[in-house]
Tab-separated table of C-alpha atoms and ligand atoms in Angstrom:
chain	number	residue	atom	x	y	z
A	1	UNK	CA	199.442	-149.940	-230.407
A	2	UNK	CA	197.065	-148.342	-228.346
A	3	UNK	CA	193.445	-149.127	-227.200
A	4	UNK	CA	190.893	-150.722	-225.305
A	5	UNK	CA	190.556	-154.268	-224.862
A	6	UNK	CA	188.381	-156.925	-223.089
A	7	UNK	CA	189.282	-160.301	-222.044
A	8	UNK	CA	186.300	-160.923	-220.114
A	9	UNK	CA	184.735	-164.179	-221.293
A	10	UNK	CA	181.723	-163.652	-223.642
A	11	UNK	CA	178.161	-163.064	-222.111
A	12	UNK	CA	180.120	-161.920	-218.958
A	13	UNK	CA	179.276	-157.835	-217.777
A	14	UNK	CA	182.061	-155.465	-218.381
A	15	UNK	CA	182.185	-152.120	-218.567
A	16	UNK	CA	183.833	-151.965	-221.981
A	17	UNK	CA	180.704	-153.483	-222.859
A	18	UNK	CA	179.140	-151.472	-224.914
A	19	UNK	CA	175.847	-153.309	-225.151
A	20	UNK	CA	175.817	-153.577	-221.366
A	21	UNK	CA	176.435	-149.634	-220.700
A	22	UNK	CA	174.292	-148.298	-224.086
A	23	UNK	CA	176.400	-147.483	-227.135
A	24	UNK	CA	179.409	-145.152	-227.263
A	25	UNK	CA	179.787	-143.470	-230.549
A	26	UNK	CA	183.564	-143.599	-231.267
A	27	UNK	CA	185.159	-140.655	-229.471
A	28	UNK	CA	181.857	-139.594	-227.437
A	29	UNK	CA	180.077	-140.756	-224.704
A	30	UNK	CA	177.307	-143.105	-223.039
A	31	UNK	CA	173.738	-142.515	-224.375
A	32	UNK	CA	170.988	-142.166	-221.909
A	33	UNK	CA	167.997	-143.993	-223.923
A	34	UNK	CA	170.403	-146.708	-224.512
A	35	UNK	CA	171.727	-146.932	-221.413
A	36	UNK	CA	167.729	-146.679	-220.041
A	37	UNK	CA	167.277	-150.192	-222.909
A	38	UNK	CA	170.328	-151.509	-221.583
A	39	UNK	CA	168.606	-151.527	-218.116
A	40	UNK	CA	170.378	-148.414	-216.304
A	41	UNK	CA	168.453	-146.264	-213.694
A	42	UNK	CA	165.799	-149.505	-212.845
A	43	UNK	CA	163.892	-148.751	-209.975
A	44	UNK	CA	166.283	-148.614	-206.984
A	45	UNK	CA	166.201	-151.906	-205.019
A	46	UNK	CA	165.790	-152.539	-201.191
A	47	UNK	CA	169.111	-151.072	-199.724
A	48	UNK	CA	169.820	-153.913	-197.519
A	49	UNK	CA	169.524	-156.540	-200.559
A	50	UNK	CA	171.829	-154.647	-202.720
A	51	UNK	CA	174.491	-154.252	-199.954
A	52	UNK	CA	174.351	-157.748	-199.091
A	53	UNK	CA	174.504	-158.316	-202.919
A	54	UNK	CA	177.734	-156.144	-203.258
A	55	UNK	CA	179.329	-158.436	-199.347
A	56	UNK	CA	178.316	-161.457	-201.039
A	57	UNK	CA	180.498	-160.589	-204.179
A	58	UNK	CA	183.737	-159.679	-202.538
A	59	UNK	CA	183.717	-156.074	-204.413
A	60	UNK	CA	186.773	-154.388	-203.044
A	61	UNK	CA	187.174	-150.797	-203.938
A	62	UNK	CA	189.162	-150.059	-206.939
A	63	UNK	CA	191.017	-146.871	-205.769
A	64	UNK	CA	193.949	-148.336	-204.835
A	65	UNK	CA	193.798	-149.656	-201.349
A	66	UNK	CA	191.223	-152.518	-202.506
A	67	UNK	CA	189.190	-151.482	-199.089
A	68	UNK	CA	185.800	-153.843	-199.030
A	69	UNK	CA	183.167	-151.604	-200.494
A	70	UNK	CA	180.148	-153.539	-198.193
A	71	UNK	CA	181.979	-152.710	-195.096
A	72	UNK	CA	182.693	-148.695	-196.675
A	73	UNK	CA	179.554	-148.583	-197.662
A	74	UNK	CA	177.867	-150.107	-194.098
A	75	UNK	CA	179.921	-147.614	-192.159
A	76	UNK	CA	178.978	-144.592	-193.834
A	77	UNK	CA	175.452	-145.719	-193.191
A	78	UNK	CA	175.725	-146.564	-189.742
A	79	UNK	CA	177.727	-143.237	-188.621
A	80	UNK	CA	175.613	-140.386	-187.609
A	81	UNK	CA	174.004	-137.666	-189.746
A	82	UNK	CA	173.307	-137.420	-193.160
A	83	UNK	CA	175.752	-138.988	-195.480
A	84	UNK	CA	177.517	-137.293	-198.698
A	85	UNK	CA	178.594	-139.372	-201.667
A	86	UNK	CA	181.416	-138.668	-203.559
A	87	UNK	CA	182.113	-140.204	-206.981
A	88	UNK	CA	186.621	-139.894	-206.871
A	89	UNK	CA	187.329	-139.484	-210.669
A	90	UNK	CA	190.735	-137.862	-209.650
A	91	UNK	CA	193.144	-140.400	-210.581
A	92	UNK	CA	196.624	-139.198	-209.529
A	93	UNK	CA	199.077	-141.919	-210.828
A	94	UNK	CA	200.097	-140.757	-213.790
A	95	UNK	CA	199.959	-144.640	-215.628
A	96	UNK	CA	196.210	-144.937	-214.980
A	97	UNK	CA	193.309	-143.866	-217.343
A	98	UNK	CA	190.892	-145.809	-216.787
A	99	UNK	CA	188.478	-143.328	-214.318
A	100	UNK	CA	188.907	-140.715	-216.689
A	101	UNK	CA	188.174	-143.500	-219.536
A	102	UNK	CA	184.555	-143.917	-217.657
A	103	UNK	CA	183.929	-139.993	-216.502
A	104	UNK	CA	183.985	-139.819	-220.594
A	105	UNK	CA	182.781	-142.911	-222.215
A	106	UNK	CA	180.443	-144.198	-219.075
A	107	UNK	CA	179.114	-140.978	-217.310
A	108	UNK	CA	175.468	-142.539	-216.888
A	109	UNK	CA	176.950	-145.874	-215.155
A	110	UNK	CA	179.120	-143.843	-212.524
A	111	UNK	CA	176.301	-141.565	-211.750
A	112	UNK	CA	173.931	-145.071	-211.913
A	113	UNK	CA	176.355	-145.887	-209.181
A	114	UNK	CA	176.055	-143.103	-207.388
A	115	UNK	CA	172.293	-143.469	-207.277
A	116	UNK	CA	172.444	-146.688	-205.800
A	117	UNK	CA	175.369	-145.731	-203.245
A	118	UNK	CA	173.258	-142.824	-201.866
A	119	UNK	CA	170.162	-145.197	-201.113
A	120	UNK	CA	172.580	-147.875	-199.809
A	121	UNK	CA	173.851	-145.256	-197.279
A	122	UNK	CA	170.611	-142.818	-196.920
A	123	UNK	CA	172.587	-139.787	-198.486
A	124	UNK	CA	170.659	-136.798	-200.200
A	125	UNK	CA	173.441	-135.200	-201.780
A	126	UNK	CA	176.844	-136.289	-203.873
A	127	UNK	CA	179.480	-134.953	-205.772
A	128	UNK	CA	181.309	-135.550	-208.524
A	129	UNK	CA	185.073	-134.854	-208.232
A	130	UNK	CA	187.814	-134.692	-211.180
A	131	UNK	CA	190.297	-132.768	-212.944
A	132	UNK	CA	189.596	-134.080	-216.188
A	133	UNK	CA	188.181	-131.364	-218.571
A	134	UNK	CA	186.246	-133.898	-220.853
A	135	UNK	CA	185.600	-135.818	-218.238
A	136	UNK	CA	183.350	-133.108	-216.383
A	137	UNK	CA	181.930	-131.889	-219.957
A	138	UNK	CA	180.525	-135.706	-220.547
A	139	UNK	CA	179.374	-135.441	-216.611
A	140	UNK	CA	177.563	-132.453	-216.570
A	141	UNK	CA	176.133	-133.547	-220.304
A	142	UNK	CA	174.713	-137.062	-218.571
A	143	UNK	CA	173.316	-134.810	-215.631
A	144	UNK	CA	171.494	-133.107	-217.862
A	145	UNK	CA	169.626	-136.063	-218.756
A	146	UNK	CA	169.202	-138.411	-216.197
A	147	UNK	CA	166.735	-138.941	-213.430
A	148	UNK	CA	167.063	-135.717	-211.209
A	149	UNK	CA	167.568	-137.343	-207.214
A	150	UNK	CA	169.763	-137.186	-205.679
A	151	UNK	CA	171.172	-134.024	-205.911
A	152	UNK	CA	174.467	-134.340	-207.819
A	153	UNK	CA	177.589	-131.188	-207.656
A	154	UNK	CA	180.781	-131.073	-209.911
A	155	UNK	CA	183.862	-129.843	-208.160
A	156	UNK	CA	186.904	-129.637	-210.663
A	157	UNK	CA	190.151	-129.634	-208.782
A	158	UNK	CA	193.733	-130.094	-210.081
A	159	UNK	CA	195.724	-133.193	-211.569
A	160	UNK	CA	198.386	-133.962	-208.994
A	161	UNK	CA	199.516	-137.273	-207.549
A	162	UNK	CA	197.937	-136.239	-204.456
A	163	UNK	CA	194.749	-134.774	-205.295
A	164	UNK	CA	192.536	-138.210	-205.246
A	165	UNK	CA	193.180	-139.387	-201.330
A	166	UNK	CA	190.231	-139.657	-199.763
A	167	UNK	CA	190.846	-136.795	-197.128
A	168	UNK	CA	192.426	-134.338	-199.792
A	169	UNK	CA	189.179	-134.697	-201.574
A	170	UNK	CA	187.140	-133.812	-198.699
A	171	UNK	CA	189.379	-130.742	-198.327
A	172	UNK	CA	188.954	-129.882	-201.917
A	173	UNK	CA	184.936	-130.207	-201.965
A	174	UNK	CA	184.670	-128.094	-198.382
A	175	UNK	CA	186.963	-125.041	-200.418
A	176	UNK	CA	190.375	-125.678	-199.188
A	177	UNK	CA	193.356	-126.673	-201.042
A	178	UNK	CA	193.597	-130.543	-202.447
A	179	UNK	CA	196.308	-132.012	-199.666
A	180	UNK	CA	195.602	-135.089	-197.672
A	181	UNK	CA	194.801	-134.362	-193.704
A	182	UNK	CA	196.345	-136.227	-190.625
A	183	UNK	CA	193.400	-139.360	-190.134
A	184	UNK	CA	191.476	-140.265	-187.447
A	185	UNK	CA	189.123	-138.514	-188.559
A	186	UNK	CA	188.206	-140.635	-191.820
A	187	UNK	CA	185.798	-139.593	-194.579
A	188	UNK	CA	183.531	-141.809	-192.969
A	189	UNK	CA	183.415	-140.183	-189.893
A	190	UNK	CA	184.010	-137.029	-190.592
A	191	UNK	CA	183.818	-135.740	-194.398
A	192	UNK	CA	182.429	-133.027	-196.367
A	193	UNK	CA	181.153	-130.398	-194.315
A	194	UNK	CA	181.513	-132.375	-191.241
A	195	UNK	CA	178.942	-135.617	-192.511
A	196	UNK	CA	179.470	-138.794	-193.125
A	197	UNK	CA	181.057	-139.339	-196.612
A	198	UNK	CA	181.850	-142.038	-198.673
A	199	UNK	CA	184.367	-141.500	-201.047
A	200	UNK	CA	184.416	-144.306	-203.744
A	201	UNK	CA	186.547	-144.443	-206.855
A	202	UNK	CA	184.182	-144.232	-210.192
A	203	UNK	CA	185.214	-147.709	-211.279
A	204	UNK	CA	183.578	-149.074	-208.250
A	205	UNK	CA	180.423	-147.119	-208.112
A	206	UNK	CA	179.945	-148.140	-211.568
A	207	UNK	CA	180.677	-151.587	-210.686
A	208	UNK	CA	178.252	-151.219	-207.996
A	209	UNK	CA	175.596	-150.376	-211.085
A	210	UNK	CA	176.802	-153.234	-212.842
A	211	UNK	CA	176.292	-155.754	-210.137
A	212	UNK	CA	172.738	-154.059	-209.637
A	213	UNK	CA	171.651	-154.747	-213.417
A	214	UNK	CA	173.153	-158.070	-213.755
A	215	UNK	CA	172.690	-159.406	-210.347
A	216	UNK	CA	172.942	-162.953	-211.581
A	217	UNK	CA	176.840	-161.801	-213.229
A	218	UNK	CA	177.435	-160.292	-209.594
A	219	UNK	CA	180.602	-162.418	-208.867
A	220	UNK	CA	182.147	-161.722	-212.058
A	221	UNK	CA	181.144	-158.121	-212.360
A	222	UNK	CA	183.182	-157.830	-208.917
A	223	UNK	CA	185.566	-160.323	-209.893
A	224	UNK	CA	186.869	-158.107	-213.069
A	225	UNK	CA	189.792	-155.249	-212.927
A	226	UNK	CA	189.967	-152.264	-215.411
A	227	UNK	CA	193.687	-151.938	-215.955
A	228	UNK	CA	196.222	-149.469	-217.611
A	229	UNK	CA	198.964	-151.021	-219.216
A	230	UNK	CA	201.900	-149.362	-220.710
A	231	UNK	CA	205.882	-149.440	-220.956
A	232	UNK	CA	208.771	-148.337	-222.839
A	233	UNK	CA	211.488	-150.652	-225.217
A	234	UNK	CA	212.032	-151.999	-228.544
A	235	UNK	CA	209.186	-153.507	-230.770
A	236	UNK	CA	208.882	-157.549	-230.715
A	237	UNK	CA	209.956	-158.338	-234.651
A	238	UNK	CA	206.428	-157.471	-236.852
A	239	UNK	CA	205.020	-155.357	-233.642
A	240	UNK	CA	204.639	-152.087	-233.413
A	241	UNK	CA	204.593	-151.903	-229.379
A	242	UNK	CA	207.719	-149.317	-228.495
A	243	UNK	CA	205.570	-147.424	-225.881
A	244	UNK	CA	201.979	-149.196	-226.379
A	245	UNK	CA	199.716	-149.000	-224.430
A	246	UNK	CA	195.843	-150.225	-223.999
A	247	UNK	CA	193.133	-150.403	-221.243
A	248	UNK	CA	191.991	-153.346	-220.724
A	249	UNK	CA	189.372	-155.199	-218.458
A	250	UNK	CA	190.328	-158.294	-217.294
A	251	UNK	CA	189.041	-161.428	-214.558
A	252	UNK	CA	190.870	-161.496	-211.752
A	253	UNK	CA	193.780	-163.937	-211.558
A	254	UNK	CA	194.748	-162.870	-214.682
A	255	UNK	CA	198.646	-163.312	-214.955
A	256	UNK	CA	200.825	-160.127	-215.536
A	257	UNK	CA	202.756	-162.028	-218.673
A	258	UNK	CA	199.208	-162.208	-220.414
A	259	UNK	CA	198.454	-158.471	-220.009
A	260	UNK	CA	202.223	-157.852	-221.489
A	261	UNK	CA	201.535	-159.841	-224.278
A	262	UNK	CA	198.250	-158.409	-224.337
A	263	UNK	CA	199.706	-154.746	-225.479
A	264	UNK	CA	202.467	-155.859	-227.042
A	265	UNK	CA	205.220	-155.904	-224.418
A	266	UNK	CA	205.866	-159.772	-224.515
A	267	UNK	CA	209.646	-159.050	-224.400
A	268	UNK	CA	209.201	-157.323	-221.052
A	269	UNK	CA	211.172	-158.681	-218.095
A	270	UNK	CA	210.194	-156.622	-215.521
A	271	UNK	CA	207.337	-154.791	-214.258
A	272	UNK	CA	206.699	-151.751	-212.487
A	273	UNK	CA	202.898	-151.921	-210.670
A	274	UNK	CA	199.952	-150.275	-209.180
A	275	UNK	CA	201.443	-147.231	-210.935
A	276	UNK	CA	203.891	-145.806	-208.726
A	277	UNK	CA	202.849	-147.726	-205.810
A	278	UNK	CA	203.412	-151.246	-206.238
A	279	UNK	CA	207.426	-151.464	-206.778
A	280	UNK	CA	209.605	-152.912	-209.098
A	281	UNK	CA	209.547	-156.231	-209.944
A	282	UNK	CA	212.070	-158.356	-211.351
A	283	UNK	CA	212.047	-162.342	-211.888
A	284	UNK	CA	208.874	-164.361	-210.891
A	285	UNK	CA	206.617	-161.575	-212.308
A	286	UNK	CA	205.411	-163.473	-215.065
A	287	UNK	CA	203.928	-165.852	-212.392
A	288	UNK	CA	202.122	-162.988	-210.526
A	289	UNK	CA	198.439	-162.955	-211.176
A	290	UNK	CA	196.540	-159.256	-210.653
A	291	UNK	CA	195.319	-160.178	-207.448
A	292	UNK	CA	195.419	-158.024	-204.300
A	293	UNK	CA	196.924	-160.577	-201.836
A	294	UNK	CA	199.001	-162.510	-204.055
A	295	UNK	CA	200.575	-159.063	-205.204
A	296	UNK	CA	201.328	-157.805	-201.898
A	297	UNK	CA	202.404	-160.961	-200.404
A	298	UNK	CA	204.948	-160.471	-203.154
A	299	UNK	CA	206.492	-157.131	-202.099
A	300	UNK	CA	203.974	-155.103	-204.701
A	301	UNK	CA	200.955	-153.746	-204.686
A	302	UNK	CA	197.847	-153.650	-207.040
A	303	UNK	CA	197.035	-150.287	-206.631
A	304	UNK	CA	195.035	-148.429	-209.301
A	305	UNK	CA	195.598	-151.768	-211.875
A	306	UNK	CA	198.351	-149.452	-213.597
A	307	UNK	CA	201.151	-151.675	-214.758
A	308	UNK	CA	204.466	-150.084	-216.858
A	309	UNK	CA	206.707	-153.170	-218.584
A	310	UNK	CA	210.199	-153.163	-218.780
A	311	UNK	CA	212.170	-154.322	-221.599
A	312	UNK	CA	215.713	-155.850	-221.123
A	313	UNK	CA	217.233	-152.814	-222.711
A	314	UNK	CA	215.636	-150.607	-219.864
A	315	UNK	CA	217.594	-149.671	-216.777
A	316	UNK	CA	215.930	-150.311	-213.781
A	317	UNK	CA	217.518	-147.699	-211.911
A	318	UNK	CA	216.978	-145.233	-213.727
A	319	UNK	CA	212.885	-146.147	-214.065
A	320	UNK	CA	213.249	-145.754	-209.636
A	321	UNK	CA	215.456	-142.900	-209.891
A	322	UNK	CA	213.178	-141.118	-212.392
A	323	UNK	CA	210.139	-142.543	-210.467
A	324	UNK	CA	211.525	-141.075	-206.330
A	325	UNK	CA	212.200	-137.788	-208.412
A	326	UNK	CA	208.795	-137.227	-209.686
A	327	UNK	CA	207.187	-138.419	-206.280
A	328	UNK	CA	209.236	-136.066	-204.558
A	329	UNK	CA	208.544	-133.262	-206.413
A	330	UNK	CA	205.091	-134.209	-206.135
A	331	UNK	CA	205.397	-134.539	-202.249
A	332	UNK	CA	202.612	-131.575	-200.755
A	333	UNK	CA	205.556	-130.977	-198.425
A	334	UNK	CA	203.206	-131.086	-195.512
A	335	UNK	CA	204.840	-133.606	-193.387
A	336	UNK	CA	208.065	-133.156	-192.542
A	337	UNK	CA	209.150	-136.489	-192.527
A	338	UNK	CA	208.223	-136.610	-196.105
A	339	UNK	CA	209.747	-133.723	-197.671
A	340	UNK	CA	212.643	-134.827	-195.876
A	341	UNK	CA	212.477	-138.844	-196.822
A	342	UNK	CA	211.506	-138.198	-200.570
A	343	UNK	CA	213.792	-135.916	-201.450
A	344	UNK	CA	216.966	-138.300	-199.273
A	345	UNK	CA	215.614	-141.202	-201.223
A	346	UNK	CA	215.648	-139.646	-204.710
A	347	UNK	CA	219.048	-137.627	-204.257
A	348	UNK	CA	220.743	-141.072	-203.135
A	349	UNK	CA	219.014	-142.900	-206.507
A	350	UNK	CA	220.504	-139.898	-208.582
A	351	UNK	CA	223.410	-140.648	-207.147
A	352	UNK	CA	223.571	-144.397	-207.801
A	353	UNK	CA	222.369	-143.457	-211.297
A	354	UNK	CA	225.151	-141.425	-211.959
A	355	UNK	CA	227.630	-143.783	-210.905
A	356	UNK	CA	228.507	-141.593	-207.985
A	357	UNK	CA	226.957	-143.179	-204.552
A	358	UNK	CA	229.099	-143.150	-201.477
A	359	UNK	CA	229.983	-146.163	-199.990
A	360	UNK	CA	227.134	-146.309	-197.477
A	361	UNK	CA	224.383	-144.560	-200.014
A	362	UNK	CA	222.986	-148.883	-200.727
A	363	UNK	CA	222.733	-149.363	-196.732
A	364	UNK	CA	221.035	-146.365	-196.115
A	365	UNK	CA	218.928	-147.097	-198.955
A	366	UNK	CA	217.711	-150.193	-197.196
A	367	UNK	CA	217.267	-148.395	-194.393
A	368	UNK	CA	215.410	-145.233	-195.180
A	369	UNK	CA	212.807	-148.524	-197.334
A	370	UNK	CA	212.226	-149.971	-194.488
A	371	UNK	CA	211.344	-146.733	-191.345
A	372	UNK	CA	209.629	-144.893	-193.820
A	373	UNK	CA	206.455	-146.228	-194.985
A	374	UNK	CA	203.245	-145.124	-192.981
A	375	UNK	CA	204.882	-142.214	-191.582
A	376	UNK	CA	203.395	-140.071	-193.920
A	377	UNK	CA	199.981	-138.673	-193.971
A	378	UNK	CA	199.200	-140.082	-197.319
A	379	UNK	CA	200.586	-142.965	-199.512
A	380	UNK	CA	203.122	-140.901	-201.545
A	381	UNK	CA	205.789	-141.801	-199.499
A	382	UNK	CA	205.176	-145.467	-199.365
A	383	UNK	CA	205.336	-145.140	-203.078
A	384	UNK	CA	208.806	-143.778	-202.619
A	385	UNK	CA	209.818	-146.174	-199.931
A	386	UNK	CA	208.746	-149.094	-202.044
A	387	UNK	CA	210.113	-148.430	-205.401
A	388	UNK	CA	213.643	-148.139	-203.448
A	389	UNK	CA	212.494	-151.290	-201.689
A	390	UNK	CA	212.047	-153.171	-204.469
A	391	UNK	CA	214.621	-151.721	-206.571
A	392	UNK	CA	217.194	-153.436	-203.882
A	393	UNK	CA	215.760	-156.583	-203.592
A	394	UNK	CA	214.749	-157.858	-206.923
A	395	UNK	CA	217.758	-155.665	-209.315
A	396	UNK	CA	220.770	-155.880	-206.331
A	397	UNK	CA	223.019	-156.386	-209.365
A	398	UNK	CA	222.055	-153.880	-211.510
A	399	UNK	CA	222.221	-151.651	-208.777
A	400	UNK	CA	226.202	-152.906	-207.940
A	401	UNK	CA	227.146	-152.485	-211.322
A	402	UNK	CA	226.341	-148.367	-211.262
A	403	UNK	CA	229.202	-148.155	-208.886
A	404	UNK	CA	231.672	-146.416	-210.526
A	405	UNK	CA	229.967	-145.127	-213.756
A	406	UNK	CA	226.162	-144.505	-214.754
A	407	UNK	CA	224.409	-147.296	-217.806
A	408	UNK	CA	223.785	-145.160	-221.130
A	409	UNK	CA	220.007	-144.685	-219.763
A	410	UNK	CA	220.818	-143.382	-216.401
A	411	UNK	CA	223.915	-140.954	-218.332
A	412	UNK	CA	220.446	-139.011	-220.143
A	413	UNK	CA	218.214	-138.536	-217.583
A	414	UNK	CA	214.466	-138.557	-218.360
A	415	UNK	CA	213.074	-134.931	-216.845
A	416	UNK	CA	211.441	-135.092	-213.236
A	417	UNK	CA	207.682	-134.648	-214.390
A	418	UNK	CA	206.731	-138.244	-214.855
A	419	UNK	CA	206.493	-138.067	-218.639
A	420	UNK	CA	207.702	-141.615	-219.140
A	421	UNK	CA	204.846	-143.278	-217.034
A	422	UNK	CA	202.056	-140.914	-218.624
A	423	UNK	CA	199.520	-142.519	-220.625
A	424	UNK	CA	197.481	-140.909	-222.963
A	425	UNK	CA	193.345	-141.476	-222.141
A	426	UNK	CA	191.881	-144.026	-225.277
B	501	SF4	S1	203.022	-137.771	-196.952
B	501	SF4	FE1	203.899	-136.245	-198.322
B	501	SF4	S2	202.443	-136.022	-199.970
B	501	SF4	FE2	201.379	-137.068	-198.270
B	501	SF4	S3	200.422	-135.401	-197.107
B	501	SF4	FE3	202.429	-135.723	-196.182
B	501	SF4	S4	203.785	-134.276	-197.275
B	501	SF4	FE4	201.920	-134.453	-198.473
């Protein structure tokens, strides 16, 4: 099974709502006069209203960190010079589809988005950024058509788990290579070409459109996730779900058992979230809702909304093992400390896989989880340090009973390039 779903209560605004966003021929992409009908690219509002609209709502930014998009958007504003917006289509977890789901299907409500964001923040100039190659064909297709201010660039940059952090983008756009920078400075500060910049995630400048056209739906529009949901194991009996997967948009609060069932993974007994960021998760996930404070006061992490289920037949260890590989090939071996902590962490977890850990590899395990998150000039390894993390606290027997001899999954390694958490874009 594999496709896009909506379990937003009927009359509510999604954006897999195609009535909402102008209709999407099957396989193409937003139409302008529709999306015009639909009430896209209305008169821009009084800045001030609209940004109180957005505080008032509680949107958080969908990028991962969940950052307040008011107070983003306020400080880009309020910083000196003239502001740059860029539209971060770049998603580099390799579970998530849903920003290259809307640079294809919803080009005209991102750029709607970005219309509004640059006379929220008094910016003259944005940029698209992606990696996505029909992605940036339906973008420069809707730029064609729609209203010509402000100025809007394309830069195309590469797919790579660290290509979409906020100060890797601004290296990207100014013609340098696509690595994150040490911070302070922030985007905000100090962005493209020197300006202030906001750098938003599509899915919440085109939930900044949505809350603009439906102001009445404002809550809910903010109050809705666009998640990925995918995962490996046997079929429930009469399902075809072995490897499903669907995007979905979902209210907040939404528990993580009714997105399993939702693409056929109701056998699933374990969860990996936020794509690679979240961690492992063991019992008590079922209980979780997809909420940013009840997931990290868990251990996780909502992330990007990307969620991979585990079936009881799956190995836990060898999902982290295969997970701290890919990371830390992935690692832009700019830091020291992470070339150095990625590659420790996924050489011990190949070593518990195959049944051939040292006596001390668990406690240093535990240790390395713990010192190495935020040392790191980007997020990647927190990602690592969490998976291990997790790994430890919620599958502590699985991991003791690798000692001695590797499970039949971690005995045929999956290769190091992420394959098994890639999801193919509906
Ligand atoms: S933490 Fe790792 S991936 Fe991030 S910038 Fe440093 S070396 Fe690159």
């Amino acid at each position: 099974m594999t496709g896009v779903f909506s379990l937003l209560p009927e009359g509510r605004p999604g954006l897999l709502d195609p009535l909402l966003s102008g209709a999407v021929l099957p396989g193409g992409s937003e139409d302008l006069s529709r999306y015009l009908a639909a009430g896209g690219y209305t008169p821009l509002p009084d800045p001030g209203r609209l940004l109180d609209r957005i505080a008032a709502a509680g949107l958080r930014g969908r990028g991962g960190a969940g950052f307040p998009a008011a107070v983003k958007l306020a400080a880009v504003r309020d910083t000196p010079g003239t502001p740059v917006v860029v539209a971060n289509g770049e998603e580099g977890e390799p579970g998530s589809v849903k920003d290259r789901w809307l640079l294809r299907h919803r080009p005209h409500t991102v750029l709607d988005g970005i219309r509004l964001a640059a006379a929220m923040t008094g910016a003259a100039r944005a940029c698209v950024y992606l990696a996505d190659a029909p992605a940036e064909r339906a973008v420069r297709r809707a730029l064609a058509e729609r209203p010509a201010e402000p100025r809007v660039d394309v830069v195309r940059t590469e797919h790579t788990y660290v290509a979409g952090e906020e100060s890797a983008v601004v290296r990207r756009i100014d013609g340098g290579p696509a690595l994150p920078t040490a911070k302070p400075p922030r985007p905000f500060e100090s962005g493209v070409g020197g300006a202030p910049t906001l750098v938003a995630n599509v899915e919440t400048l085109a939930r900044i459109a949505l809350v603009h056209a439906c102001p009445e739906a404002a809550d809910a529009v903010a109050g809705s996730h666009l998640v990925t949901l995918a995962g490996t194991g046997r079929a429930e009996p009469g399902k075809d779900a072995a490897g499903a997967t669907a995007l979905a948009e979902v209210p907040a609060g939404t528990h993580l058992k009714v997105l399993a069932d939702l693409c056929g993974h109701g056998g699933a007994d374990s969860v990996l979230m936020g794509g690679l960021f979240g961690g492992l998760h063991g019992a008590g996930w079922t209980d979780l809702p997809l909420d940013h404070d009840r997931l990290s006061a868990a251990g996780g992490a909502l992330g990007c909304g990307a969620l991979y289920f585990l079936h009881p037949e799956d190995c836990p260890v060898a999902v982290a093992t295969e997970a701290a590989a890919y990371l830390a090939a992935q690692s832009a071996r700019q830091c020291g400390v992470c070339v150095s902590g990625t590659g420790a962490l996924a050489t011990a977890l190949t070593a518990v896989a195959r049944g051939e850990a040292a006596d001390d590899t668990t406690g240093k395990l535990h240790r390395w989880s713990r010192e190495l998150p935020g040392r790191g000039a980007c997020g990647l390894l927190d990602a690592a340090a969490r998976i291990v993390a997790t790994l430890l606290a919620h599958f502590p027997d699985r991991v003791a009973a690798h000692r001695g001899s590797a499970c039949p999954a971690c005995a045929n390694p999956a290769p190091e390039d992420g394959h098994r958490f890639t999801v193919p874009v509906p």
